Short mmCIF file of C-alpha atoms in Angstrom, two decimals:
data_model
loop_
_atom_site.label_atom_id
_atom_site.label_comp_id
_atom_site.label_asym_id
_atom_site.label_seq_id
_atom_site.Cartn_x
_atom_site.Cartn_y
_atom_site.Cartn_z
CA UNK A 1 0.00 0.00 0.00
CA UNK A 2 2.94 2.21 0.19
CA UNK A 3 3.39 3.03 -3.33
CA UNK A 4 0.43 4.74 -4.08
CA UNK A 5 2.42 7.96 -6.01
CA UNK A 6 4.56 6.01 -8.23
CA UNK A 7 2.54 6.82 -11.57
CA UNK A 8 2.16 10.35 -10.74
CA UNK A 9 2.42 12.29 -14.03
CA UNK A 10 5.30 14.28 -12.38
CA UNK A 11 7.39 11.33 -12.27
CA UNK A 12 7.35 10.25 -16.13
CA UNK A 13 10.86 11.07 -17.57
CA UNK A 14 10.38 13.66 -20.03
CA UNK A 15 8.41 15.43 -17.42
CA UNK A 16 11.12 14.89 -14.94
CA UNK A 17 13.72 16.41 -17.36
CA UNK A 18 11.23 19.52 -17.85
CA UNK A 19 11.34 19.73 -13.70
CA UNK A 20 15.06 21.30 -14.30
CA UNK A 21 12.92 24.57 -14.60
CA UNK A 22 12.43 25.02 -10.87
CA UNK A 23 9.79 27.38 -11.14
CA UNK A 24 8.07 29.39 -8.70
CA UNK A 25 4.38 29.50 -7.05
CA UNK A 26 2.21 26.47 -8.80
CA UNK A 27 9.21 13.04 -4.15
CA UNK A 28 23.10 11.32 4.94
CA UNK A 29 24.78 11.55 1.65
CA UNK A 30 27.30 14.34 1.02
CA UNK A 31 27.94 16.35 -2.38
CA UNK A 32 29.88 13.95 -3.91
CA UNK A 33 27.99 10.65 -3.31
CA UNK A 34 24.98 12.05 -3.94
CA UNK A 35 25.49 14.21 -6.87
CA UNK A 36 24.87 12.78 -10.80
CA UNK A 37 28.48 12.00 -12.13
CA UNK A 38 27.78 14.93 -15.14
CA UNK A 39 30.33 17.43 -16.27
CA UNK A 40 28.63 20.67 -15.33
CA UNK A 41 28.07 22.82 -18.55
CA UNK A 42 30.38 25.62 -18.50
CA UNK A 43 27.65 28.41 -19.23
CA UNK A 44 24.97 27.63 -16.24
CA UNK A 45 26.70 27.85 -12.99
CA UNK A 46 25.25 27.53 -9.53
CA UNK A 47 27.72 27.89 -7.39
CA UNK A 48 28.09 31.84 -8.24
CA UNK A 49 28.67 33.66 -4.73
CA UNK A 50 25.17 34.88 -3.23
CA UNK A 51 25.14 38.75 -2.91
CA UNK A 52 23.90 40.66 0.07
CA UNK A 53 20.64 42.37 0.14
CA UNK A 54 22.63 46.14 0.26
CA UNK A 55 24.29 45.23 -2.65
CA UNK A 56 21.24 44.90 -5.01
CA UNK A 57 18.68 47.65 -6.05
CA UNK A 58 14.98 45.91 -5.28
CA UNK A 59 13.46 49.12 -6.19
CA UNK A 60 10.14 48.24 -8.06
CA UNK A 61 10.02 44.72 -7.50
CA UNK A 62 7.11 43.34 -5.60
CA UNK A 63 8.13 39.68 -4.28
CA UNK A 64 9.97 41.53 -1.67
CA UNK A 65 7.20 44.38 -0.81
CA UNK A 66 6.03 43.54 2.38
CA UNK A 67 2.87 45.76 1.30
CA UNK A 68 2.10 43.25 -1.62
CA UNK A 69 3.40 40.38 0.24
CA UNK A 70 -0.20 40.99 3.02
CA UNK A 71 -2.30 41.63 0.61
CA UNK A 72 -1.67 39.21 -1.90
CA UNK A 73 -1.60 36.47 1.05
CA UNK A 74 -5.23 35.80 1.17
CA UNK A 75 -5.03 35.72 -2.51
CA UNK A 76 -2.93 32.96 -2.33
CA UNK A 77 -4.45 31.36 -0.11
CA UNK A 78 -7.80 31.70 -2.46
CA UNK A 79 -5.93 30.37 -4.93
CA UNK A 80 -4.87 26.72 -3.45
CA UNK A 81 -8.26 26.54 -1.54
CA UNK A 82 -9.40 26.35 -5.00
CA UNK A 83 -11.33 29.57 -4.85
CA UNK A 84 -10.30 30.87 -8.37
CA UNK A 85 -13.07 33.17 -8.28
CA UNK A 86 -11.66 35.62 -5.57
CA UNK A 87 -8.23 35.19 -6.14
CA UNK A 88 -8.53 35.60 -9.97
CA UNK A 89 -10.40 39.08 -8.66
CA UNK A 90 -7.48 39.74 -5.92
CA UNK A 91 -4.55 39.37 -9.43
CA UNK A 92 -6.60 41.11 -11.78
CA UNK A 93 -6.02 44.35 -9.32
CA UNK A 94 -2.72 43.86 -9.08
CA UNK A 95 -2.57 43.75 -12.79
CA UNK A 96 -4.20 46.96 -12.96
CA UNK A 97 -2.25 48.69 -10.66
CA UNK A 98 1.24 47.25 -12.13
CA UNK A 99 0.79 46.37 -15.46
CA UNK A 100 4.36 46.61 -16.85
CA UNK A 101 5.04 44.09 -13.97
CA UNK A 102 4.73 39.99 -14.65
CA UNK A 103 3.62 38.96 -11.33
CA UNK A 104 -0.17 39.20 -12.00
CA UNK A 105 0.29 37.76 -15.31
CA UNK A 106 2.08 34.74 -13.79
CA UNK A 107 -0.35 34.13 -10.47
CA UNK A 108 -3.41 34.30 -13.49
CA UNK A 109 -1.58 31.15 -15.17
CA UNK A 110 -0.96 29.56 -11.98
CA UNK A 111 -4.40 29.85 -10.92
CA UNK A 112 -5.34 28.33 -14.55
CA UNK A 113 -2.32 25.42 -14.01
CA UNK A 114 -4.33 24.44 -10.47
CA UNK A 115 -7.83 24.32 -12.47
CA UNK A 116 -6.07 21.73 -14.52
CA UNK A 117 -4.09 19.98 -11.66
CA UNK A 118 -6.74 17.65 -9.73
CA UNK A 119 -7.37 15.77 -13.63
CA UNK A 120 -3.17 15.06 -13.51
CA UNK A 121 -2.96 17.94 -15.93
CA UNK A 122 -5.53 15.50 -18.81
CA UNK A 123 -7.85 18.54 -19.25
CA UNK A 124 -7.29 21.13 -22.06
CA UNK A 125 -9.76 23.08 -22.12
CA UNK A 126 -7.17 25.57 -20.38
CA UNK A 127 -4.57 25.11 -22.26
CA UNK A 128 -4.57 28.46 -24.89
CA UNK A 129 -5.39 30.11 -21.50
CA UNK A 130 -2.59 28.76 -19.20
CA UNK A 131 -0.77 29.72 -22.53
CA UNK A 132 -1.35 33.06 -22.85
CA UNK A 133 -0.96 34.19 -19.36
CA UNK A 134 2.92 32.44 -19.20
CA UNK A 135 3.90 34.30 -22.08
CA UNK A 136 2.59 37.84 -21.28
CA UNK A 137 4.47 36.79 -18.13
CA UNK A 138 7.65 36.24 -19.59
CA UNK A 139 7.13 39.53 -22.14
CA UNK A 140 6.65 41.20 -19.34
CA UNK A 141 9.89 40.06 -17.86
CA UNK A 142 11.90 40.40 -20.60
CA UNK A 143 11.18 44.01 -21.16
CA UNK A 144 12.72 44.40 -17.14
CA UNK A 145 15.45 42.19 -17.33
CA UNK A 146 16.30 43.75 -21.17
CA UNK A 147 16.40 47.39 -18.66
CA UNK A 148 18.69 45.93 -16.37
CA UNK A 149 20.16 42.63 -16.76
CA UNK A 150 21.01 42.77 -12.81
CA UNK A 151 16.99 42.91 -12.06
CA UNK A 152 17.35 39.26 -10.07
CA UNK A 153 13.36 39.43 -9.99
CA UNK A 154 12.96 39.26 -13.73
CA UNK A 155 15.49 36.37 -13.84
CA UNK A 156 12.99 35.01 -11.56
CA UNK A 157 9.97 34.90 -13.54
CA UNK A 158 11.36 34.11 -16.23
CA UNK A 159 12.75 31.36 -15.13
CA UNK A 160 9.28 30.08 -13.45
CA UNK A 161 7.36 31.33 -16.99
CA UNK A 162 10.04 28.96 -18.97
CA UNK A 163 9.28 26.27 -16.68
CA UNK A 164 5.53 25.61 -16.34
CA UNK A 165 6.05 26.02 -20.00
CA UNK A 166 8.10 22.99 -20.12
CA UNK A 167 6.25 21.48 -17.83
CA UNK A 168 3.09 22.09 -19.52
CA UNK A 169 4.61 20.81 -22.91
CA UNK A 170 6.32 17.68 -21.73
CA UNK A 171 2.82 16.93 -20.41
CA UNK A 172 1.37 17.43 -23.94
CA UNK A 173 4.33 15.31 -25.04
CA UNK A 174 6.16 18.48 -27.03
CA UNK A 175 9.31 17.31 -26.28
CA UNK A 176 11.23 20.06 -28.35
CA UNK A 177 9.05 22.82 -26.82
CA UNK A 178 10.16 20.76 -23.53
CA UNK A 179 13.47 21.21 -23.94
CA UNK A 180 14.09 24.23 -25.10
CA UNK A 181 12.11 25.71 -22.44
CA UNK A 182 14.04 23.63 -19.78
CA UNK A 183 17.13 25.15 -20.80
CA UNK A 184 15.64 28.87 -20.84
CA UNK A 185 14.08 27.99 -17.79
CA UNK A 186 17.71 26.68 -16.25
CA UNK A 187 19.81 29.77 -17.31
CA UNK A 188 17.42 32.42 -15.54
CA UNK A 189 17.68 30.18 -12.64
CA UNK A 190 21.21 30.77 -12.24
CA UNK A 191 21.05 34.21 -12.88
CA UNK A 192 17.87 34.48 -9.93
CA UNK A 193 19.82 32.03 -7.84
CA UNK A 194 22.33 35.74 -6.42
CA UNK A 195 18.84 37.08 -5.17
CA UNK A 196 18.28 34.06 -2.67
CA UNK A 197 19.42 36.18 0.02
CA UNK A 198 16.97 38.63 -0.65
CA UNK A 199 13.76 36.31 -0.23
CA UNK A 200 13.02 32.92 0.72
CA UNK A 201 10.99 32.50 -2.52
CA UNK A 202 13.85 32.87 -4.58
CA UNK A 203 15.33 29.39 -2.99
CA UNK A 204 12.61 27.36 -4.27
CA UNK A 205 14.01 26.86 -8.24
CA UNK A 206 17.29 25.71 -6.80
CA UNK A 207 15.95 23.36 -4.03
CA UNK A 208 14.00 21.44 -6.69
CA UNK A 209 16.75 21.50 -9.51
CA UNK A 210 19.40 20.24 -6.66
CA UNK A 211 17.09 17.19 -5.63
CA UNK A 212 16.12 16.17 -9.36
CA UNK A 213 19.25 16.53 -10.77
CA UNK A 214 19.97 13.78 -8.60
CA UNK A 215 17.01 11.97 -9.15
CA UNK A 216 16.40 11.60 -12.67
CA UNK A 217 20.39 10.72 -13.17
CA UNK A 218 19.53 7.63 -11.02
CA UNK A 219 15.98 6.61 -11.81
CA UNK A 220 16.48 7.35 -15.37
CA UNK A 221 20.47 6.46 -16.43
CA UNK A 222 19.74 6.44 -20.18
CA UNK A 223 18.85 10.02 -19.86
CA UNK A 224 22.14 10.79 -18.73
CA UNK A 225 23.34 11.95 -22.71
CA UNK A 226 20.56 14.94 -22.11
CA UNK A 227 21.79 15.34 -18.71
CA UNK A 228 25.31 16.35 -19.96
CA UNK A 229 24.24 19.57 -20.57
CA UNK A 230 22.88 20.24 -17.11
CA UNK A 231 24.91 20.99 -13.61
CA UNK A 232 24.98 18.59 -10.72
CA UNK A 233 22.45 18.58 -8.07
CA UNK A 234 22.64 17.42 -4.10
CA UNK A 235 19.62 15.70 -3.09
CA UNK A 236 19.84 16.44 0.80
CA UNK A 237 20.44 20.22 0.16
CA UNK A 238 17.54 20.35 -2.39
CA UNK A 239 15.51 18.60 0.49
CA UNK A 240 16.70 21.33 2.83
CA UNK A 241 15.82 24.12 0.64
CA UNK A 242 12.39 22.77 -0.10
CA UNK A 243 11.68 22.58 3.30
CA UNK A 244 13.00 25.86 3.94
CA UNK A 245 10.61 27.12 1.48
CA UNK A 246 7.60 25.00 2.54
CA UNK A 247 8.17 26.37 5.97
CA UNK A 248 8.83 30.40 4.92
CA UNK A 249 7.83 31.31 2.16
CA UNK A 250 4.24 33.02 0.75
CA UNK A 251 4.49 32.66 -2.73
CA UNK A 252 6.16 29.45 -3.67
CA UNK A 253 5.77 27.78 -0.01
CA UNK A 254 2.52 25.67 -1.06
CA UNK A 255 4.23 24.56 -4.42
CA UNK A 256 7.52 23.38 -2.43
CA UNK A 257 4.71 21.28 0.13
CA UNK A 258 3.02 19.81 -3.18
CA UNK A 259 6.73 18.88 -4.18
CA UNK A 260 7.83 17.30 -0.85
CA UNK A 261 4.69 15.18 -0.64
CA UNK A 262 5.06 13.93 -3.48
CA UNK A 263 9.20 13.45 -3.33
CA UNK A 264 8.32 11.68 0.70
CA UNK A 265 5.66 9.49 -1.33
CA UNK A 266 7.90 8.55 -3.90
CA UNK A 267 10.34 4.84 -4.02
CA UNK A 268 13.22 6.47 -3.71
CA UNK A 269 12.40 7.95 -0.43
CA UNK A 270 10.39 5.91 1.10
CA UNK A 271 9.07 8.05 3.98
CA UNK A 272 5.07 7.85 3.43
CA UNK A 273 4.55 9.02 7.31
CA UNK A 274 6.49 12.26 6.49
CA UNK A 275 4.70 12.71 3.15
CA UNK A 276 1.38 12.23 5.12
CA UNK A 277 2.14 14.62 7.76
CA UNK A 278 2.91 17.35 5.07
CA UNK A 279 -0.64 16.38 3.30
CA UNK A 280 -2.61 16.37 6.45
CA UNK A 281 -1.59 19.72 7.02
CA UNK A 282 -1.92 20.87 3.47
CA UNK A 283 -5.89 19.38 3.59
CA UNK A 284 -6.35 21.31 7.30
CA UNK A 285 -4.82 24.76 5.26
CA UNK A 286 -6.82 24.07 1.99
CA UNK A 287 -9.76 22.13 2.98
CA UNK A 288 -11.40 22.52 -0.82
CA UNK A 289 -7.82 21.49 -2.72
CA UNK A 290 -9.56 18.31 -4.20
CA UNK A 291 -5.82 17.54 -5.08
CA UNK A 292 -4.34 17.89 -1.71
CA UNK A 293 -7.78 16.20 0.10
CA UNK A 294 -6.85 13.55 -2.50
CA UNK A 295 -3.45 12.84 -1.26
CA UNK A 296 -4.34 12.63 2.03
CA UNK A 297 -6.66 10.06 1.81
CA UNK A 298 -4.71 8.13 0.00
CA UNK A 299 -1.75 8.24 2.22
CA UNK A 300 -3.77 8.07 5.04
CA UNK A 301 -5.02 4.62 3.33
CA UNK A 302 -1.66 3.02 2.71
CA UNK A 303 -0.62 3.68 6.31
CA UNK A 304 -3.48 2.18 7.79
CA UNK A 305 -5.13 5.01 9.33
CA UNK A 306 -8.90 4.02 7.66
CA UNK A 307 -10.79 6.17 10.16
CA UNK A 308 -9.32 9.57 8.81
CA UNK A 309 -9.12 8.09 5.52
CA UNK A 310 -13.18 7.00 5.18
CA UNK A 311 -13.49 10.42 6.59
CA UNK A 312 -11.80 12.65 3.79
CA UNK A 313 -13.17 9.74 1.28
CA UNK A 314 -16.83 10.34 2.25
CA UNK A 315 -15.67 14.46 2.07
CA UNK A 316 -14.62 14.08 -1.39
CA UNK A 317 -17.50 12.12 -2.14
CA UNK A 318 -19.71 14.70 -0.83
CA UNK A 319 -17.49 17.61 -2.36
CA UNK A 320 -18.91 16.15 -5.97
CA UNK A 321 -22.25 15.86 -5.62
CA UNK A 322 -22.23 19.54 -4.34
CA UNK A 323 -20.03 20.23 -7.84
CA UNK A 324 -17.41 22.21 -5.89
CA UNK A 325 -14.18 22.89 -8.69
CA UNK A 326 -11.68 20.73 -8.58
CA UNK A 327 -13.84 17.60 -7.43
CA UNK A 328 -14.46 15.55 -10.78
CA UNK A 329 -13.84 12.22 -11.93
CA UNK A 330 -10.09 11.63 -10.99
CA UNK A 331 -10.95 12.57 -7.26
CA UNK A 332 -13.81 10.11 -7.54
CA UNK A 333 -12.67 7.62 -8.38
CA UNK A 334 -10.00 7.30 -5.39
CA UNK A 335 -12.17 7.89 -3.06
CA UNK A 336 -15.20 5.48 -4.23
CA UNK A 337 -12.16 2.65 -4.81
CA UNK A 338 -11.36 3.56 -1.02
CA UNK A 339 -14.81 4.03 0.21
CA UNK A 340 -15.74 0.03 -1.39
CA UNK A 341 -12.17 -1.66 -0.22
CA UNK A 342 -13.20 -0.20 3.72
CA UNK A 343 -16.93 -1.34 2.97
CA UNK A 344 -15.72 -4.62 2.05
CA UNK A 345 -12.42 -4.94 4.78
CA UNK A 346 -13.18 -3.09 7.72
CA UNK A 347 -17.26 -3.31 7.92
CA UNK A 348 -18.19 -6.22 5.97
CA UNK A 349 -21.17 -4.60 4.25
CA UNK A 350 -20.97 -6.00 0.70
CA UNK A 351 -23.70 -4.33 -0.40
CA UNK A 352 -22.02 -1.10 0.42
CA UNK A 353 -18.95 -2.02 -0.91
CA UNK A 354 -20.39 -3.11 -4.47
CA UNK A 355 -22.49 0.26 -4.91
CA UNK A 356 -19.01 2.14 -4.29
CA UNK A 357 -16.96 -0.18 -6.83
CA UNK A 358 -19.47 0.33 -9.47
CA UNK A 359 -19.74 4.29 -8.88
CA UNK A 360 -15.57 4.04 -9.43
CA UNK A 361 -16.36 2.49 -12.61
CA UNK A 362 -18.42 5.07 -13.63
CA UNK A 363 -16.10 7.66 -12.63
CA UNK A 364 -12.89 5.98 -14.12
CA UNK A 365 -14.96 5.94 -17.48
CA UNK A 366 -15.58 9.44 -16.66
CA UNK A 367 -12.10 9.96 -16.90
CA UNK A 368 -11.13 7.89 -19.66
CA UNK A 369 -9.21 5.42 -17.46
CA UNK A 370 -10.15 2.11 -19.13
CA UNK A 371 -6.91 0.45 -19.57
CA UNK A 372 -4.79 -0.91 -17.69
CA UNK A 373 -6.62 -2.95 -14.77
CA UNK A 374 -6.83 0.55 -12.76
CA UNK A 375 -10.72 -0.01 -12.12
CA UNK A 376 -10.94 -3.75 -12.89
CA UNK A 377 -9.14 -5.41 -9.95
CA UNK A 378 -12.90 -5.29 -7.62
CA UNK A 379 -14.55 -7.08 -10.26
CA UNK A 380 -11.94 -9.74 -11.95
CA UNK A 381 -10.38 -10.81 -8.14
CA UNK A 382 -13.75 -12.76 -7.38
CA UNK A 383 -14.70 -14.64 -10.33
CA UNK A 384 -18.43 -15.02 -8.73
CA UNK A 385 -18.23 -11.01 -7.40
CA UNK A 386 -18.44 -13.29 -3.76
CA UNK A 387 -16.60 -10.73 -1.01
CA UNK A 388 -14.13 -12.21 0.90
CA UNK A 389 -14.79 -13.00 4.79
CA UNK A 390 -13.34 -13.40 7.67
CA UNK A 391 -12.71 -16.77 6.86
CA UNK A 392 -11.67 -16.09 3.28
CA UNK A 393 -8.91 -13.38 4.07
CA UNK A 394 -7.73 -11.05 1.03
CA UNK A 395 -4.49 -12.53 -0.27
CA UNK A 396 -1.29 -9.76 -0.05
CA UNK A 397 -0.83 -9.84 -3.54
CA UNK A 398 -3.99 -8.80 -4.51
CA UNK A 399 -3.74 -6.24 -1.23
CA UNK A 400 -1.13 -4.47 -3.55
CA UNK A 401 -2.51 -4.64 -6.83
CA UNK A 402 -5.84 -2.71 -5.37
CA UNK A 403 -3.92 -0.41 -3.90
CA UNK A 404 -1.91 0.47 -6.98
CA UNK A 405 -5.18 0.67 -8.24
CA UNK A 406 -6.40 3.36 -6.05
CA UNK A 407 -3.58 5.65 -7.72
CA UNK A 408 -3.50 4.31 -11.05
CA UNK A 409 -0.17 2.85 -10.89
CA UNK A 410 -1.42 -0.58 -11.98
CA UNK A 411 -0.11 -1.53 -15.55
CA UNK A 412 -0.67 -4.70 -17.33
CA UNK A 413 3.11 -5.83 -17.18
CA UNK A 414 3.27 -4.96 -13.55
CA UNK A 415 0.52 -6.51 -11.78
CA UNK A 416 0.69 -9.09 -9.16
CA UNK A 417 -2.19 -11.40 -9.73
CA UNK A 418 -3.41 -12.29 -13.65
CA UNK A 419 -6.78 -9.90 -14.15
CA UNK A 420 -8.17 -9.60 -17.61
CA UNK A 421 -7.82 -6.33 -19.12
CA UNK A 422 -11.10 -5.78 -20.46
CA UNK A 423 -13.48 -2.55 -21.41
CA UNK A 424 -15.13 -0.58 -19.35
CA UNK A 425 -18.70 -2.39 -21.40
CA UNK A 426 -17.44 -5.82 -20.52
CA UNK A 427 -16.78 -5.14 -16.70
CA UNK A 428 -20.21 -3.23 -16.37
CA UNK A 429 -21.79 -6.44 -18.09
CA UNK A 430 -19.62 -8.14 -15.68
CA UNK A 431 -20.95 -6.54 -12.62
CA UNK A 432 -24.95 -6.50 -13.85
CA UNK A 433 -24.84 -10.30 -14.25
CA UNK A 434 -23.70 -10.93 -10.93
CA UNK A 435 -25.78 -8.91 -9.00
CA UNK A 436 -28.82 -10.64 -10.99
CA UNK A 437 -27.01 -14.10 -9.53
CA UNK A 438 -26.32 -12.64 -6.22
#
């Protein structure tokens, strides 16, 4: 059950390689044993000497205006407790007040990336949108940073503009749009990088290029040949530093959380009691992020804790049927798959337990997840669709599989036990004739 995050979208190589942007608000070794053995490219240095904060001219910028920094906090805020609405309102002011500036236009494409986040980035229907508002961004950053190329906050968002653009493209499987964005996105980094003295948010790039430089060098060696052109990373510094930023910062601190939950979830790490500790605070901060909510449950579920975990399921459940954004098909789907395993395991009410399999069948249809096993292990396990007892317990193996199948990690060449990979029809056929028999 602990390996719920391991087909996460943000793990999938090409994405990972697209990470290198370390962008901005949106799983004991020492350098040398933990760093990818890959010549650093002579033209993107980051280990430039960090200036002091009388040293550089801030005048103008707003990530360090205190003034901004209050206001724009409940805007934030809005903005991860998915209530686009009023924080869309709160950045449209700031836009109007500062429109040579690219903050505004880069909090409006945030706020569009997070529509699109609790459907692992599948829906398009923001896409020219999310678009739009990263490249005014980085026009609007440009123009500064052509004015002085020692404007550190320009660097900044450009680099974050460059790399939700690569993100965004690896995603949509442009892997030349990808790249090229990755290695914009990497070059204003290291220019931003002599500003992380000046604000906490600046730290956040760094901190996630230092762990995945690591990562992907290790996870993914045949990607090494791209990774060539890209400096080395320290995985417990970029841990630090995300933490740092999770901890401190306004902007960028969510995003950093979203990362660490997801790095403490991951294989590599192994730590699923830190990663749920970070998402049960996340849910009590933004109780309406379907996507955080989401996580927690599930972690919650794969370390045993079923009480807070049928809680936040039946939440989620509810969440839908009152059509609040950000609770759709993908966040159904867990939590019905939950809600029917703890129907089935921990209260014995079949009846219960079937109504919630079939409503995840709906909803993985709903979501265009036919393939793969990901909604057929409830039905296929029992041939005759009888629920195991207390006499009959449920084997391990098929323990794991359904709990790969709560995240969609189950493939067809990975799981344990030999289910049929049929369609959506024939499973639904599947079901109906059983309950006729039952």
């Amino acid at each position: 059950m602990k390996r719920l995050f391991s087909n996460y979208p943000i793990f999938q190589p090409f994405l990972a390689v697209a990470l290198f942007w370390l962008v901005a608000a949106s799983d004991a070794h020492a350098q040398g044993k933990d760093s990818t053995r890959i010549p650093v490219m002579s033209a993107i240095k980051l280990d430039t000497v960090q200036v002091g904060p009388q040293a550089v001219d801030t005048k103008g910028w707003l990530l360090t205006n205190k003034d901004i920094e209050i206001e724009l906090g409940g805007a934030v805020h809005n903005l991860y407790n998915f209530k686009f609405d009023k924080a869309e309102k709160q950045f449209r002011s700031l836009r109007r007040r500062y429109p040579a500036h690219p903050m505004a236009y880069f909090l409006l494409g945030l706020a569009t990336w997070w529509k699109m986040m609790p459907s692992n980035l599948e829906d398009t229907r923001y896409d020219k949108l999310f678009l739009a508002y990263m490249d005014t961004a980085e026009a609007k950053a440009t123009a500064l940073y052509r004015a002085d190329n020692a404007n550190y906050e320009a660097s900044f968002f450009l680099s974050a503009a460059y790399g939700f653009k690569a993100r965004f493209h690896s995603e949509r499987h442009d892997w030349r749009q990808a790249t090229v964005n990755s290695k914009k996105a990497l070059e204003f980094l290291a220019k931003s990088r002599q500003a992380n003295d000046l604000s906490v948010e600046f730290l956040f790039g760094e901190g996630l290029f230092n762990y995945y430089a690591v990562w992907i060098g290790e996870q993914y060696p045949w990607l090494r040949p791209i990774l060539f052109f890209f400096p080395r990373g320290n995985r417990l510094q970029g841990l630090t530093q995300l933490r740092t930023v999770g901890q401190n910062a306004t902007y960028t601190g969510p995003e950093a959380n979203a990362f660490l939950l997801l790095i403490y979830s991951d294989e590599r790490e192994k730590k699923t009691a830190t990663a749920l500790r970070i998402a049960e605070r996340m849910n009590a901060e933004y109780p309406d992020n379907s996507r955080f909510e989401r996580d927690y449950a599930k972690l919650s579920f794969a370390e045993g804790n079923f009480a807070a975990c049928e809680t936040s399921c039946r939440s989620m459940v509810n969440k839908i049927t009152q059509g609040l954004p950000g609770y759709e098909a993908q966040t159904g789907r867990a939590a019905t798959y939950i809600l029917g395993w703890l129907m089935q395991h921990r209260h014995n009410n079949a009846a219960e337990a079937r109504n919630y399999y079939q409503r995840c069948i709906v909803f993985s249809e709903s979501a265009g997840h036919t393939q793969g096993g990901t909604i057929y292990s409830p039905i296929k396990t029992w041939p005759s669709w009888q629920l195991p007892t207390r006499t009959r317990p449920w084997p391990s193996a098929t323990t794991r599989w359904c709990s790969k199948a709560v995240s969609g990690a189950a493939t067809p060449t990975k799981r344990p036990l030999r289910f049929c990979a049929v369609t959506a029809s024939k499973a639904r056929q599947g079901v109906a004739r059983r309950g006729k028999n039952a």
